[in-house]
């Protein structure tokens, strides 16, 4: 195997693969990237046995062949090469070391046999559809923060995606919850997704896909089965296992009769929350919202540090229901307001029941937030 | 060196026998009149209470505990001469001491006696922290003016008063901190009075590591693998080595090996765990049968948590095999709970990995760590069935409150002939 490629192109591809490789290094070859040239085409492959990423890399290939080398080391070397360097990789085959040359720099790396490199098969993926990159990005960004990290309820460690109906419209829905908050986002159902099963995409997969979406502007092709999901974006194919579990019947926890409505500018609200919550370093301390007609008072207190309050009056909030006091974790409020650019609508039942939060001008996303005792 | 006669509370000076009362129980220590942290431990408490009530048993070996399958809850000092210890299985105790008189425990009686003793302690200082039914720490700092006597004298009077008014004996440890007070209390049992001051570190140095509370068999083994068997070797570890070899707790372990302890006495009794266990009449290996016991215990623990306004932040499963090997397995819960179902499900998950055909003689379930009752079973968006379960439990509790515990029994508490383990 022998090829030459631009440092920038190599670096980009290596950045993708080194982020997928197994970091804990339990199985040495999982820390490696497989570099293969077949019929003049160069591909990088990396896997942690849960996710596999395959990327076509533009290069001038002069000899077929393949080897596996440590992804992190290669990435580090290529990152440190000068900007416009042309990099040559040369592997004569067998146990020989992989030679890397760029200008007057040369290194040779120990390789592991390609036969030992695990292949993650996707199997047949009967459900295929495509989504514009920005749509997939919007689905992920507005649900990702609510993914649980709790290990016992592993079925919450991802985003649940399924096809359903909402107000008579067929939609593709993404849902995540950690028990304290829930995020539900929907987009019009793309062609081909109608018969898809509900799937739970693991957090690491979501994070990897999300990173790739920063570099992609065209459509992303998605294909899935009950157990696997595959994303194709440009020259990159990412295949992942799905979480084998049953996502809770989340619809049952979304309140429909919350009638106390507060509307407030997202930025006004977020800034006020940040200011009053600065008093307490304890993350789990609640911010209290005290509501009266067209008045919102945010307050927080810490036994060590003191108290803070901020008033938002009728110029900035509208609220017509009776007085209400309710508390939330500041970070949970911010996670939601971060996703809302203009005006936020809170729909309360009372101080202890789940609260619904939505963007006034965009109802495709719905958030449910559990109050804390104040 | 300051000295105190424990019988007449006078100062015997250098004499070996008290010149005032002729008693021989004299404590001497350079810091006798300045130390204020005390640990008081009743001697063979349950057995002592029983002997008090049945004076004819005074010279006989007495064991308090249940059944042939149970364990020894308390062993009197006569029985201890035969090698019987608390927590020993009863049949083993009886092998060692066949003449022992076995008495079924009467916990209500012991609790009543303990309350009287506690009352006497609280007359000495407001800072009394009970550690168990028969053990407490007392901080007597600043009480000298009130009592007109140093802590040592106050404690000697107290020990005497417990003997004459309650009829059981106590051992007292007096030191500069809680750790050394506890160690002191254990050094001179029964009816002891031991004082440890600045010599703490040198006194601990030659002792085996197991002497230190908190060093159990597992940690002792780990230390031994490092070549550490005596507390002196632990004392010699520098901070960096301690952290590197013993992890986060390494530094505090070394400090304790040197006899240092900064814990204060807190008045509120800290309940550290709530648990329930049962020893089977005959060993059990079947999962279904084990689970039935587990369910009943889960209900018991849930009830105790509720009564104490506490919640389980995690579940500990305890098993003892037919060959007396203990296994404990722990699981942290996502949310604190008071619900028997949640405790049971968590423990059942742990049990599934242990119930591999092994015959067990005991199963237990505990709540640890504990959380406040108000934090129990918060609404959970990922558990749509939660409110229903809470409502069902509330209904069961209400019925039981009215008609007794047997009014409602969950199906899984019943045994079916098919599922016999």
mmCIF file of C-alpha atoms in Angstrom, chain B residues 37-38 40 114 117-132 135-140 143 155 158 178 264-270:
data_model
loop_
_atom_site.group_PDB
_atom_site.id
_atom_site.type_symbol
_atom_site.label_atom_id
_atom_site.label_comp_id
_atom_site.label_asym_id
_atom_site.label_seq_id
_atom_site.Cartn_x
_atom_site.Cartn_y
_atom_site.Cartn_z
ATOM 1 C CA UNK B 37 -13.831 12.877 74.841
ATOM 2 C CA UNK B 38 -15.398 9.691 76.155
ATOM 3 C CA UNK B 40 -19.003 4.432 76.840
ATOM 4 C CA UNK B 114 -30.694 1.673 77.382
ATOM 5 C CA UNK B 117 -28.562 4.806 80.825
ATOM 6 C CA UNK B 118 -28.885 7.362 78.055
ATOM 7 C CA UNK B 119 -30.746 9.642 80.453
ATOM 8 C CA UNK B 120 -27.831 9.421 82.868
ATOM 9 C CA UNK B 121 -25.406 10.298 80.085
ATOM 10 C CA UNK B 122 -27.451 13.301 79.078
ATOM 11 C CA UNK B 123 -27.223 14.585 82.608
ATOM 12 C CA UNK B 124 -23.451 14.827 82.104
ATOM 13 C CA UNK B 125 -23.337 16.723 78.814
ATOM 14 C CA UNK B 126 -25.721 17.710 76.057
ATOM 15 C CA UNK B 127 -23.255 16.267 73.544
ATOM 16 C CA UNK B 128 -24.186 12.602 73.652
ATOM 17 C CA UNK B 129 -24.182 10.664 70.397
ATOM 18 C CA UNK B 130 -25.571 7.149 70.686
ATOM 19 C CA UNK B 131 -23.832 4.775 68.293
ATOM 20 C CA UNK B 132 -25.984 1.755 69.032
ATOM 21 C CA UNK B 135 -22.698 2.424 72.997
ATOM 22 C CA UNK B 136 -22.331 6.196 72.885
ATOM 23 C CA UNK B 137 -19.756 8.951 72.626
ATOM 24 C CA UNK B 138 -19.833 11.880 75.017
ATOM 25 C CA UNK B 139 -18.057 15.158 74.592
ATOM 26 C CA UNK B 140 -17.489 16.590 78.067
ATOM 27 C CA UNK B 143 -18.412 20.756 81.631
ATOM 28 C CA UNK B 155 -17.300 9.528 84.121
ATOM 29 C CA UNK B 158 -21.415 7.811 86.075
ATOM 30 C CA UNK B 178 -13.529 9.827 69.250
ATOM 31 C CA UNK B 264 -17.127 15.866 66.464
ATOM 32 C CA UNK B 265 -19.987 14.491 68.488
ATOM 33 C CA UNK B 266 -23.295 15.154 66.849
ATOM 34 C CA UNK B 267 -26.429 14.968 68.914
ATOM 35 C CA UNK B 268 -28.713 13.791 66.209
ATOM 36 C CA UNK B 269 -28.392 10.130 65.906
ATOM 37 C CA UNK B 270 -27.281 9.264 62.462
#
